C-alpha angles and dihedrals in degrees: 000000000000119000107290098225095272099139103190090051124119105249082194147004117212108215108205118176116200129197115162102330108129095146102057104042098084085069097039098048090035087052092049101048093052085064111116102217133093101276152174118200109215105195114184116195108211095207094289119187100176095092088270085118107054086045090058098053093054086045088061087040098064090024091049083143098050121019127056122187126211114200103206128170121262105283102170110230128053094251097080095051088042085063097042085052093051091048091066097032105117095176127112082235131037115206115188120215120180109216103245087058137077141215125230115251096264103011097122089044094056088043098052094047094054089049100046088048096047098030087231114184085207134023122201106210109191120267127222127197123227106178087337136085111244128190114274113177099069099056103062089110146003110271118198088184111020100186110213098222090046101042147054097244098109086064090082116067100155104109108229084124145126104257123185101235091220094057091064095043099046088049098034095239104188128161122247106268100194098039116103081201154028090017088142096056092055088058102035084057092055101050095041092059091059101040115111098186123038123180136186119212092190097156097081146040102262109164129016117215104200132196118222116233090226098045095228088132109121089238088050102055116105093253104047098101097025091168100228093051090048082058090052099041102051094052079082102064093033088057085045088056095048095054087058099038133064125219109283161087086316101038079057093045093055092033089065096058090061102041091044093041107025110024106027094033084065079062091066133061096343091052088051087052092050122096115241092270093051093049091051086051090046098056093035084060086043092043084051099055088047090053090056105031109016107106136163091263094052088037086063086042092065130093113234097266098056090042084061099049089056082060089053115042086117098040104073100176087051084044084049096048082043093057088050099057091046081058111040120098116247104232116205139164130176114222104173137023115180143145118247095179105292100351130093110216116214116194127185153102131266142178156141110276111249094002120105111207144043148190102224151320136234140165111234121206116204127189108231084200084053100026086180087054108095131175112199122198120184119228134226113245119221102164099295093341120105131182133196129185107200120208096232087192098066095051103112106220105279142094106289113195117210121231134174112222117197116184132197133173088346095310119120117206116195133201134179103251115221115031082093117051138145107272086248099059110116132181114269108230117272105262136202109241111181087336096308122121117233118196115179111202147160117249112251091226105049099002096237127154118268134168115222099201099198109007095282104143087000129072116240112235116226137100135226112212135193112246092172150328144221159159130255144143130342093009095298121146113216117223129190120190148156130224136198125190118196094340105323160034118318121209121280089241097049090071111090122157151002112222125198112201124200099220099209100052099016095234115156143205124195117208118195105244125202111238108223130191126282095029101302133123144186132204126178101216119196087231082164093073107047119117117259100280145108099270116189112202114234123187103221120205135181106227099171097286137035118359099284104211134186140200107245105236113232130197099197096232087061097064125091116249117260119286122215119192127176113220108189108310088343128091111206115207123200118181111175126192166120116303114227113258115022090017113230136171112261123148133207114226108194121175120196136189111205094247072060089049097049100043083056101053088037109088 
């Protein structure tokens, strides 16, 4: 729960084993006691004899308020000094930090702040990967409440995470003393499966995992993720799971992670890199975890590649094929982009990287809204050539993101399409499908081929230009226009609007407008009764996605004079008229009293 109004307490205690890593405890500590938050600094010293110990306690010495060191004996794995830390740790939160990483300037600021306003039991920070891979699937947007059947929280067991210190005390959470590895996950799993909030701070670089130079980090010796002792080792925190959760959607859901990232991953490069024993060792360990967790739901969770291993634990030369396509890198080029009515015709060539063959291409296209909304369309094979002809109308609006799938043996291999293109591609013009703007494009970032179905992320292209203006009742002035959208003429229905803007203050009036045939269109504003300002005139369409607006176009012989009108004591002046440069339509809206008057004609 949020801070109880004890000032003096500690809001987290940073846990930081150290074992022999002089070199790297300037930045840690440095990082940690920047943090603005209420903190204690538990440093335990694992024996080091590198120096690390006698840094750290000058480092106590001039930090007496904030850091405390534990000399322990060597133990030999992180989890021990992870207890002894705990032991003397006095904050609501507990944050570890192992010694060769670093913690971003006000990550745990941000941290504390999502969990005490959503009294989270765990808090995810974002993790960044220097030298290292970091998890990534969890972090594509802030979560208040990640639910753990619904999310992809429980991907991440490492624990560089905002505990709630309660919630480890309350359910005694230790590490696993006696284990070499994996001593976090056992961890991470207990105390995810009594959390009752989880939250999720993804908009900024919370934690640094670093990789040493000289790969003396425990994670980066040879023999830190031996396939055969992973296997071993994770039957520990499934069965803990279990314990805690019930069959079920969310027992599946959890059971997946560990069968996609810890038991079938020991079936990829490490399986190709095993000698024939070993392999037949490696799948017996895998077979035997299907045996006791696989189950139906875990089997719909998996992707094609992993359904087919289960197949194949006996069978090592198909395990082994299998192995090759997962690694194999999907080659793709895109070699034509064109409109065929309403199609978008999509040619290139795709493969597996030293295989041969295939079974088959596609392009896939993939909502980045939905990422789990897919539209498939099945390519025509010519060699390596392939050629797809997308139904532009039955893209929802949306940005759509375009992939090449090549299968082979059940296995679906996907690759980004775009980022590599023959020198001579070049963008089909955005179209109007069933009033709807699409607007192929290449990403900024990668260059890979996307759809913006409705101007979302891509300006629409048109113009709305000024045939002619007048005055008539009720100080309307009567405008008559044309547009054109992409080339050309947008549905009658799609016009909606004409919005006058005040350019100081950014107020707006909206004003309804008559569609005509052939693209024009006429309004009657009351420009008479806007307030005094500077207003600039925008057409406003609805082209399948946000409000698309344009700038009316003006040639100034085509604007009415100025109007003046007296309303009581007060005289209401209306210019409009077409801006210098570009010409567009913007009006000057003045109101004078006649001591205003006077003090104007008065020298």
């Amino acid at each position: 729960m949020p801070a109880t109004g004890n000032d003096d307490g500690v809001d987290v205690s940073v846990v930081i084993p150290a074992r022999n890593c002089r070199d790297y405890l300037d930045r840690c500590l440095t990082s940690v006691l920047v943090q603005r938050v209420k903190k204690e600094i538990v440093v335990i010293d694992d024996g080091s004899t590198d120096g690390s110990a006698d840094l750290l306690d000058l480092y106590a010495t001039y930090h007496k308020d904030s850091i405390r060191v534990v000399h322990v004996e060597r133990s030999g794995g992180a989890g021990r000094p992870r207890n002894v830390g705990l032991e003397h740790a006095t904050g609501r939160y507990v944050f570890f930090c192992d010694a060769d990483d670093y913690l971003g300037p006000e990550a745990l600021e941000r941290m504390v702040a999502m969990g005490d306003r959503n009294g989270s039991d765990i808090v995810l920070g974002k993790i960044v990967g220097h030298g290292r891979r970091a998890p990534a699937s969890m972090f594509q947007h802030n979560a208040d409440r990640a639910e753990l059947g619904d999310s992809a929280v429980y991907n991440s067991l490492c624990c560089f995470k905002l505990f709630r210190r309660d919630l480890l005390e309350r359910h005694h959470i230790r590490f696993g003393e006696e284990m070499p590895i994996g001593e976090d996950i056992v961890f991470t799993v207990h105390a995810y499966c009594h959390a009752r909030v989880i939250s999720v701070v993804a908009d900024y670089d919370c934690y640094h995992l670093v990789a040493r130079p000289d790969g003396s980090s425990v994670m980066q010796q040879p023999g830190s993720r031996d396939p055969l002792a992973w296997l071993a080792m994770i039957r520990e925190p499934i069965r803990l799971m279990a314990r805690h959760v019930e069959p079920g959607p969310l027992r599946d859901h959890l059971l997946r992670r560990h069968f996609r990232l810890d038991a079938f991953a020991q079936l990829g490069a490490v399986f190709l890199e095993s000698d024939d024993i070993r392999r037949k060792d490696i799948a017996r360990e895998v077979a035997a975890l299907c045996d006791e967790w696989y189950t139906p739901g875990v089997h719909e969770r998996l992707g094609s590649i992993d359904r087919q291993r289960v197949g194949a634990l006996d069978d090592m030369d198909r395990l082994v094929r299998l192995a090759r396509i997962e690694k194999a890198t999907v080659r793709r080029r895109l070699t034509g982009l064109r409109w065929d009515g309403d199609h978008l015709v999509v040619t290139g060539a795709a493969g597996l990287d030293g295989i041969s063959r295939d079974d088959g291409v596609a392009v896939v296209l993939r909502s980045r809204e939905a990422p789990h909304t897919e539209l498939v369309v099945p390519a025509q094979r010519k060699g390596v050539e392939f050629t797809a002809r997308v139904e532009a109308n039955t893209l929802q609006s949306g940005i759509w993101d375009l992939r090449v799938a090549v299968e082979l043996e059940g296995v679906v291999r996907f690759g980004r399409l775009g980022a590599e293109r023959d020198s001579g591609i070049t963008l089909p013009r955005p179209r109007l499908v069933r009033d709807r703007a699409v607007l192929p494009y290449f990403t900024r970032e990668n260059g890979n081929l996307s759809i913006d179905v409705g101007g979302h992320v891509v300006g629409v292209p048109g113009t709305a230009r000024l045939i002619r203006t007048r005055w008539g009742l009720g100080r309307r002035l009567v405008v008559d226009g044309e547009i054109a959208v992409a080339g050309t003429t947008p549905a009658a229905a799609a016009i909606r609007w004409i919005v006058w803007r005040e350019r100081r203050t950014g107020r707006e009036r909206t004003e309804p407008v008559t569609a005509l045939p052939g693209g024009g269109f006429t309004a009657r504003p009351a420009v008479g009764k806007l307030a005094p300002g500077t207003w600039d005139a925008y057409l406003e369409l609805d082209l399948g996605g946000p409000p698309a607006r344009f700038r009316i176009e003006a040639d100034a012989e085509a604007v009415a004079p100025p109007r003046r009108w007296r309303f009581a004591a007060l005289l209401r002046s209306v210019r409009p008229y077409a801006t210098s440069g570009k010409g567009r339509l913007s009006t000057v809206v003045r109101r004078l009293t006649p001591g205003a008057i006077v003090k104007k004609i008065m020298p």
